[in-house]
CSV table of N, CA and C in Angstrom, one decimal:
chain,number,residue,atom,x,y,z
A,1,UNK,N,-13.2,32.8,-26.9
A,1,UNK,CA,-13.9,31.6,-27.2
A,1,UNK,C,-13.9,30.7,-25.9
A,2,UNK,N,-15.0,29.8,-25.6
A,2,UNK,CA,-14.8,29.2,-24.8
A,2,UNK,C,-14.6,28.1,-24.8
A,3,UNK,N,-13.8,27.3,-23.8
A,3,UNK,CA,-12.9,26.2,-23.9
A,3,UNK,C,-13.4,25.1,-22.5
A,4,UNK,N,-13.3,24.3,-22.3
A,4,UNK,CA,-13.1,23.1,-22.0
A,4,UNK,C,-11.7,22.9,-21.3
A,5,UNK,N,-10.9,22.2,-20.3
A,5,UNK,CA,-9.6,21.9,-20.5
A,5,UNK,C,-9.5,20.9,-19.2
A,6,UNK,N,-8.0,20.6,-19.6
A,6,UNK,CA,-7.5,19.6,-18.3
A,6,UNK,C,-5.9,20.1,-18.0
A,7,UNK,N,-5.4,20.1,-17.0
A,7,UNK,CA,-4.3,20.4,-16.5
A,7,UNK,C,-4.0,19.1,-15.8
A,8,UNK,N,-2.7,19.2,-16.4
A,8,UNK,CA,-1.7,18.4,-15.5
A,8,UNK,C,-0.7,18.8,-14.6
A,9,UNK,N,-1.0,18.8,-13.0
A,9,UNK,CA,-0.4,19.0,-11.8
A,9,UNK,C,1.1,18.4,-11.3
A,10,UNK,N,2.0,19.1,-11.0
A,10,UNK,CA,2.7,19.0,-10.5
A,10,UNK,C,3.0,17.3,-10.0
A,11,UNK,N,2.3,17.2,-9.3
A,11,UNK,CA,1.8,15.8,-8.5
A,11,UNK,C,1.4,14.6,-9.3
A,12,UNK,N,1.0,15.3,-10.6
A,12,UNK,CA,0.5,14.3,-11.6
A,12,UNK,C,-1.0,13.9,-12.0
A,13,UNK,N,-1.6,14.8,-10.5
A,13,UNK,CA,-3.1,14.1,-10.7
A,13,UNK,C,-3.7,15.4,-11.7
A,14,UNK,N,-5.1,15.4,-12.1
A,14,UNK,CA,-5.5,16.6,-13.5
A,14,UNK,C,-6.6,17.7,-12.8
A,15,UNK,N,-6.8,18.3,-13.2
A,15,UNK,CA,-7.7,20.0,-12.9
A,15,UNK,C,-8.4,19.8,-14.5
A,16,UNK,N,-9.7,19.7,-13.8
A,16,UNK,CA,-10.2,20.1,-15.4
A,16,UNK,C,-11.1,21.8,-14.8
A,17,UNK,N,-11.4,22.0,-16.0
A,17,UNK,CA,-12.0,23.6,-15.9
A,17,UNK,C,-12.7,23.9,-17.2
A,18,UNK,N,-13.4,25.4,-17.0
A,18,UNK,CA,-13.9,25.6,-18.1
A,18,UNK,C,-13.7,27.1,-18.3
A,19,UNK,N,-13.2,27.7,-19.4
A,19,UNK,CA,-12.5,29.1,-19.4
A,19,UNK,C,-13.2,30.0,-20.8
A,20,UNK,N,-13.4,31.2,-21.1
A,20,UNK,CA,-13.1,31.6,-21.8
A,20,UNK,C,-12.1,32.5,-22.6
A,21,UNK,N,-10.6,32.2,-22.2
A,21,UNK,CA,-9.3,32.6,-22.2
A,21,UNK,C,-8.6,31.7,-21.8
A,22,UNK,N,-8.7,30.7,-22.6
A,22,UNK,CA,-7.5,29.4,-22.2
A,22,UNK,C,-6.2,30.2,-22.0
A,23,UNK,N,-5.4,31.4,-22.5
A,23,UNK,CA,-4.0,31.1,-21.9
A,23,UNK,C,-3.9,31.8,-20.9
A,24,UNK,N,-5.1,32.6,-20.7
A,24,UNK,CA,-5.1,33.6,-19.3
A,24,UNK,C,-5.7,32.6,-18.6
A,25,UNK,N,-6.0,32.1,-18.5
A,25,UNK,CA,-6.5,31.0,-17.3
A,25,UNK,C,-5.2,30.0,-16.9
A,26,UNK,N,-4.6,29.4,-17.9
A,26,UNK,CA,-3.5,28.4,-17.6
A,26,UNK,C,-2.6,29.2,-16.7
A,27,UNK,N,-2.0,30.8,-17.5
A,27,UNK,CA,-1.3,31.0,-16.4
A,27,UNK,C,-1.9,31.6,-15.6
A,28,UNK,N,-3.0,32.0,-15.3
A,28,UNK,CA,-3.5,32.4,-13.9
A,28,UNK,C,-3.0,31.2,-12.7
A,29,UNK,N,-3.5,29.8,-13.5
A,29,UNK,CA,-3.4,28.4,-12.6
A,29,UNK,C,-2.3,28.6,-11.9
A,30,UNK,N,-0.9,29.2,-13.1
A,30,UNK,CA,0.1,28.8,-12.9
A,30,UNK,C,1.0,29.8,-11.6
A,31,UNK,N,0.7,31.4,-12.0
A,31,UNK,CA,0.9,32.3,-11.0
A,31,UNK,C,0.5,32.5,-9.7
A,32,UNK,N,-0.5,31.9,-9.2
A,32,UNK,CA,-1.4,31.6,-8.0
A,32,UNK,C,-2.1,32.9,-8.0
A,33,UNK,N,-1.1,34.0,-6.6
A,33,UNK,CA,-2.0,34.3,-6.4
A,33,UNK,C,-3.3,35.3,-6.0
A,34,UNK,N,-4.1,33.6,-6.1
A,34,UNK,CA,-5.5,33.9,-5.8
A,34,UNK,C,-6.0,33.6,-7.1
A,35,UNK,N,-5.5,33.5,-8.1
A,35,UNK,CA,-6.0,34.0,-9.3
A,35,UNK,C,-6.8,32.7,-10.1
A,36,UNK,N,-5.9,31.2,-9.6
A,36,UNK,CA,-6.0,30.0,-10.1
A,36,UNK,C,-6.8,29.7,-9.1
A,37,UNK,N,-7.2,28.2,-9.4
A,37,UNK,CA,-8.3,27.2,-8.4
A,37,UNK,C,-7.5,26.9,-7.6
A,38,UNK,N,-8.0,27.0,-5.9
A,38,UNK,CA,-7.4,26.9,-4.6
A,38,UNK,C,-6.6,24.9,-5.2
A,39,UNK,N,-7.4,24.2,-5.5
A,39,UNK,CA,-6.9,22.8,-6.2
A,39,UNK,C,-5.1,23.1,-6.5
A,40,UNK,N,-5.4,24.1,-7.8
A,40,UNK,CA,-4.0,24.0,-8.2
A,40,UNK,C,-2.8,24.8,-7.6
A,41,UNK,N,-3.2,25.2,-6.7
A,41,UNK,CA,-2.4,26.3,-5.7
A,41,UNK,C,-0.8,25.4,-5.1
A,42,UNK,N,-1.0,24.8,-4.8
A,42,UNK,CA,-0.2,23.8,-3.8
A,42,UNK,C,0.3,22.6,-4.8
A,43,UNK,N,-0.1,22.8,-6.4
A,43,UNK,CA,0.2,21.9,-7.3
A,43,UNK,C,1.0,22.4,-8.8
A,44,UNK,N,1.6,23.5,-8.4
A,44,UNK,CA,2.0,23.9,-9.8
A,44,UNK,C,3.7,23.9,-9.4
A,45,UNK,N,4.1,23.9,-11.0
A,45,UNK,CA,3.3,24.5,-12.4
A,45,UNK,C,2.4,23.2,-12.6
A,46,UNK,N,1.4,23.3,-13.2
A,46,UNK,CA,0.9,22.8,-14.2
A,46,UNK,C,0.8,23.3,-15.8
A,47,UNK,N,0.5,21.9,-16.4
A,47,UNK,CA,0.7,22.1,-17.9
A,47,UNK,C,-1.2,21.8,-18.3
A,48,UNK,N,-1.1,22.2,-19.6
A,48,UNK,CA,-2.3,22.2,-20.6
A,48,UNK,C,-2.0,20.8,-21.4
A,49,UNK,N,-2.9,19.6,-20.8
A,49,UNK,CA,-3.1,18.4,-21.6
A,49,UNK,C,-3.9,18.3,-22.2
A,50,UNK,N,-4.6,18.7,-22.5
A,50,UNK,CA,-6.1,18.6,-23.5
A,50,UNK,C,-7.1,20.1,-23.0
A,51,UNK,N,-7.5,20.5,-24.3
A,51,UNK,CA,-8.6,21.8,-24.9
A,51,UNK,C,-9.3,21.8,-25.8
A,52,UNK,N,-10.6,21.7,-25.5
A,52,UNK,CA,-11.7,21.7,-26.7
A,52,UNK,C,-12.7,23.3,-26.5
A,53,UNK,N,-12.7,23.5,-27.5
A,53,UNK,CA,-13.6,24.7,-28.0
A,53,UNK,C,-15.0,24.3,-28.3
A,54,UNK,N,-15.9,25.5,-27.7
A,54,UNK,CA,-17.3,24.9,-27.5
A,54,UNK,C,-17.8,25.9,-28.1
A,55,UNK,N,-18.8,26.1,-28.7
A,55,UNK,CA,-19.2,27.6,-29.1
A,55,UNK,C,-20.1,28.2,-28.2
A,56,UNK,N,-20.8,27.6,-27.2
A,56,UNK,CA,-20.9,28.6,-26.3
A,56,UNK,C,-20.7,28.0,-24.5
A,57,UNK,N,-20.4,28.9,-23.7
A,57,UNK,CA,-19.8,28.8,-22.3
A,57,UNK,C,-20.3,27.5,-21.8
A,58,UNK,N,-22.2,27.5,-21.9
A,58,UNK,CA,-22.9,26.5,-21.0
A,58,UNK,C,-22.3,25.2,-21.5
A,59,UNK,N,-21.9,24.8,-22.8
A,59,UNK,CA,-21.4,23.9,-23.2
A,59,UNK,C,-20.3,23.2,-22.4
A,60,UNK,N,-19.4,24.5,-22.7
A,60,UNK,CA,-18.2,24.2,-22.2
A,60,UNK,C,-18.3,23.8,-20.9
A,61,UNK,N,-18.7,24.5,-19.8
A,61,UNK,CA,-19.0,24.3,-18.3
A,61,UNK,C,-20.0,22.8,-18.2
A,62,UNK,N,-20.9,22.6,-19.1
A,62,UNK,CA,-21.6,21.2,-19.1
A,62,UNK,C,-20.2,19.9,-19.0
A,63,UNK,N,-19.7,20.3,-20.2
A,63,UNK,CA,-18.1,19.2,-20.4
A,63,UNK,C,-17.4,19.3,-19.8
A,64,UNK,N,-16.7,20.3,-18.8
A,64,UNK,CA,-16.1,19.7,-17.8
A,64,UNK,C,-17.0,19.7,-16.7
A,65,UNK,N,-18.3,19.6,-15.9
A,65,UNK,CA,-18.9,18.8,-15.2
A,65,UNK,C,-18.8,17.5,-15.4
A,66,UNK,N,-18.8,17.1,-16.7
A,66,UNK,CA,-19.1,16.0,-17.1
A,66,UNK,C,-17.9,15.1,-16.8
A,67,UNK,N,-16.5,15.6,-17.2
A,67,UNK,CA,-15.5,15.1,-17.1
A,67,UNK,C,-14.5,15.1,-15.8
A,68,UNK,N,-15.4,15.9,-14.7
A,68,UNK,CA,-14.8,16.1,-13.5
A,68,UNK,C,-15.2,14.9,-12.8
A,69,UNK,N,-16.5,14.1,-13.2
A,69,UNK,CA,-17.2,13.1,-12.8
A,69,UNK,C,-16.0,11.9,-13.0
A,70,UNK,N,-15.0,11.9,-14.3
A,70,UNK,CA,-14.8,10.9,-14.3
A,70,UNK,C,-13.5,10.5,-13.9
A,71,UNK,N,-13.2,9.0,-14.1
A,71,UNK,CA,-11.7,8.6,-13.3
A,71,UNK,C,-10.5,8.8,-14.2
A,72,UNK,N,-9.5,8.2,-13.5
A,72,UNK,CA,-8.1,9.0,-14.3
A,72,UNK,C,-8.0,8.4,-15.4
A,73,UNK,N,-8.2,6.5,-15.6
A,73,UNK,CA,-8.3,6.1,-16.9
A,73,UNK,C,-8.6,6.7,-18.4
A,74,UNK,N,-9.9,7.3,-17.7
A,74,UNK,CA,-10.8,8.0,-18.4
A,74,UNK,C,-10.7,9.3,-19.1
A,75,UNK,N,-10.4,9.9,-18.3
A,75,UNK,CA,-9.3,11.0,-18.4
A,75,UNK,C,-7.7,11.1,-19.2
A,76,UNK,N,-7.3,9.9,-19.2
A,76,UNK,CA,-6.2,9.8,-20.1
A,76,UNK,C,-6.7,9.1,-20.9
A,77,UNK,N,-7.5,8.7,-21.6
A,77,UNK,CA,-8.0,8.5,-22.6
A,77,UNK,C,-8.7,9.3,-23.5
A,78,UNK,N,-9.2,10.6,-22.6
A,78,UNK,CA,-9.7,11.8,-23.2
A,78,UNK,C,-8.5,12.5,-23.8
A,79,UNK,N,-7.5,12.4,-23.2
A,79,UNK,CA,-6.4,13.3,-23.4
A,79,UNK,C,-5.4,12.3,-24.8
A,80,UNK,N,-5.6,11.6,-25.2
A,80,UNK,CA,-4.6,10.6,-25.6
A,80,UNK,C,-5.7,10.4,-27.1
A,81,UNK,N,-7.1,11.1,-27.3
A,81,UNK,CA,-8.5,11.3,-28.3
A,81,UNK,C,-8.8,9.9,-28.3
A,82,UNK,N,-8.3,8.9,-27.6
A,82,UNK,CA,-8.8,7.5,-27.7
A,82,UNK,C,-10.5,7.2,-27.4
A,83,UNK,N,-11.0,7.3,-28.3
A,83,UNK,CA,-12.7,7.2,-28.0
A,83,UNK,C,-13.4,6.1,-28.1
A,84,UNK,N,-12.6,5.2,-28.4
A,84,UNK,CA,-12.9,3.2,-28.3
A,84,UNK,C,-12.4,3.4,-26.5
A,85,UNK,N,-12.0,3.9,-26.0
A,85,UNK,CA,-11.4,3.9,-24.6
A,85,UNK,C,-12.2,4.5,-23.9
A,86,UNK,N,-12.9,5.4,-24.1
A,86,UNK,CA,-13.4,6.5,-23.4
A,86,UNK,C,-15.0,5.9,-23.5
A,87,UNK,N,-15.3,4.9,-24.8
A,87,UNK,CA,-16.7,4.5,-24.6
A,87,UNK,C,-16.5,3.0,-23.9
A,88,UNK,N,-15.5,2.1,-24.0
A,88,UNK,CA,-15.0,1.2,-23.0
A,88,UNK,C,-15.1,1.2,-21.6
A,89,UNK,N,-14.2,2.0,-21.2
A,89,UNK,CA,-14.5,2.9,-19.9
A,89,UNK,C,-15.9,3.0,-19.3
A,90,UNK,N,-17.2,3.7,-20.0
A,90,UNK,CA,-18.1,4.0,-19.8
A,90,UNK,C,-19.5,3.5,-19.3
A,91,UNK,N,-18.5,1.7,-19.9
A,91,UNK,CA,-19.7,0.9,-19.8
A,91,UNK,C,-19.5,0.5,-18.3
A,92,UNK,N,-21.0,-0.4,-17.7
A,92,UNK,CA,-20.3,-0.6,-15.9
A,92,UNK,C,-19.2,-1.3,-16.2
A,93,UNK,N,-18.7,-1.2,-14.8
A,93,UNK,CA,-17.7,-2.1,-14.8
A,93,UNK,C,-18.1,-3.5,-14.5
A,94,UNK,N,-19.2,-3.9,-14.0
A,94,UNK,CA,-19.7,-5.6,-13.8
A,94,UNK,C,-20.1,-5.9,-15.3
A,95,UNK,N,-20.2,-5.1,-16.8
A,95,UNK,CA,-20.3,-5.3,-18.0
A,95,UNK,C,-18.7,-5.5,-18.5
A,96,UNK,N,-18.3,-4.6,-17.9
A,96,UNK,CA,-16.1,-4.8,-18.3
A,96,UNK,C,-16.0,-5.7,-18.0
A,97,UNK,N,-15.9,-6.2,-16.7
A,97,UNK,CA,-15.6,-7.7,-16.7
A,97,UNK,C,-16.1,-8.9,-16.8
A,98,UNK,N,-17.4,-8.9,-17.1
A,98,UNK,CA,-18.0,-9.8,-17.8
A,98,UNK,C,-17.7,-10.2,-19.3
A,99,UNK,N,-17.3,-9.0,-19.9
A,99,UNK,CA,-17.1,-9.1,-21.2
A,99,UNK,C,-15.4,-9.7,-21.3
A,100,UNK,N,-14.5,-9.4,-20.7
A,100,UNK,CA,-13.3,-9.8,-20.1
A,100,UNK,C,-13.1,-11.4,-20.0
A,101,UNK,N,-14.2,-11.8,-18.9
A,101,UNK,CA,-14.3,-13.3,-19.2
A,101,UNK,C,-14.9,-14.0,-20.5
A,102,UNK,N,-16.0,-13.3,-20.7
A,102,UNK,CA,-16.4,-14.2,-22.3
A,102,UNK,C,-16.6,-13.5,-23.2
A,103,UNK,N,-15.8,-12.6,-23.9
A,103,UNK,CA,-15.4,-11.8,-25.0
A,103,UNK,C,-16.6,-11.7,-26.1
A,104,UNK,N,-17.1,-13.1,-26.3
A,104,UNK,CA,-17.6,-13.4,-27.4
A,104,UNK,C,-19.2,-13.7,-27.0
C-alpha cells in the first residue's frame, strides 16, 4: 500500500518520504547502508511519527511534496492531527499577525 510518512531524526529535525512498504522503508532509513535517504544517514535511528495511506503512489508522492514544502510548526501539527493548526499555519503570515492584533 502506499504511504505518505514523516520521520523523526536523531537530531530532532523530520524526513518526510513517500513509500510503498512503510516498515521496509523505516528500517531501511534506519540500517543505512545505502539503503535509506543520504538525509537520514548521519541521523539515525530515526522513528515513524506520522503515516497516511493513499490508495495510489502519485497521491502519496504528491503529499509528501507537499509537506516537504512546509515548516516544522507545521509539521508538528500534522503529526499531533491538529487541522485548526495546520489551516492556521497556512494562512500568510502578514494575515497571522494581523489577525493576532485585531482578532475580531
Amino acid at each position: 500500500m502506499p504511504y505518505a510518512y514523516m520521520l523523526r531524526c536523531r537530531d530532532g529535525s523530520y524526513y518526510v518520504g513517500s513509500t510503498w512498504d512503510l516498515d521496509r522503508r523505516v528500517a531501511d532509513h534506519n540500517l543505512g547502508q545505502g539503503l535509506g535517504a543520504a538525509y537520514t544517514s548521519s541521523r539515525r535511528p530515526v522513528v515513524l511519527v506520522w503515516s497516511q495511506h493513499f490508495d495510489r503512489i502519485e497521491d502519496a508522492f504528491a503529499f509528501e511534496k507537499r509537506v516537504q514544502g512546509w515548516g516544522r510548526a507545521k509539521r508538528e501539527a500534522l503529526i499531533r492531527g491538529d487541522w485548526d493548526a495546520i489551516s492556521a499555519l497556512a494562512r500568510r503570515r502578514s494575515v497571522r499577525e494581523r489577525e493576532a492584533v485585531d482578532p475580531g
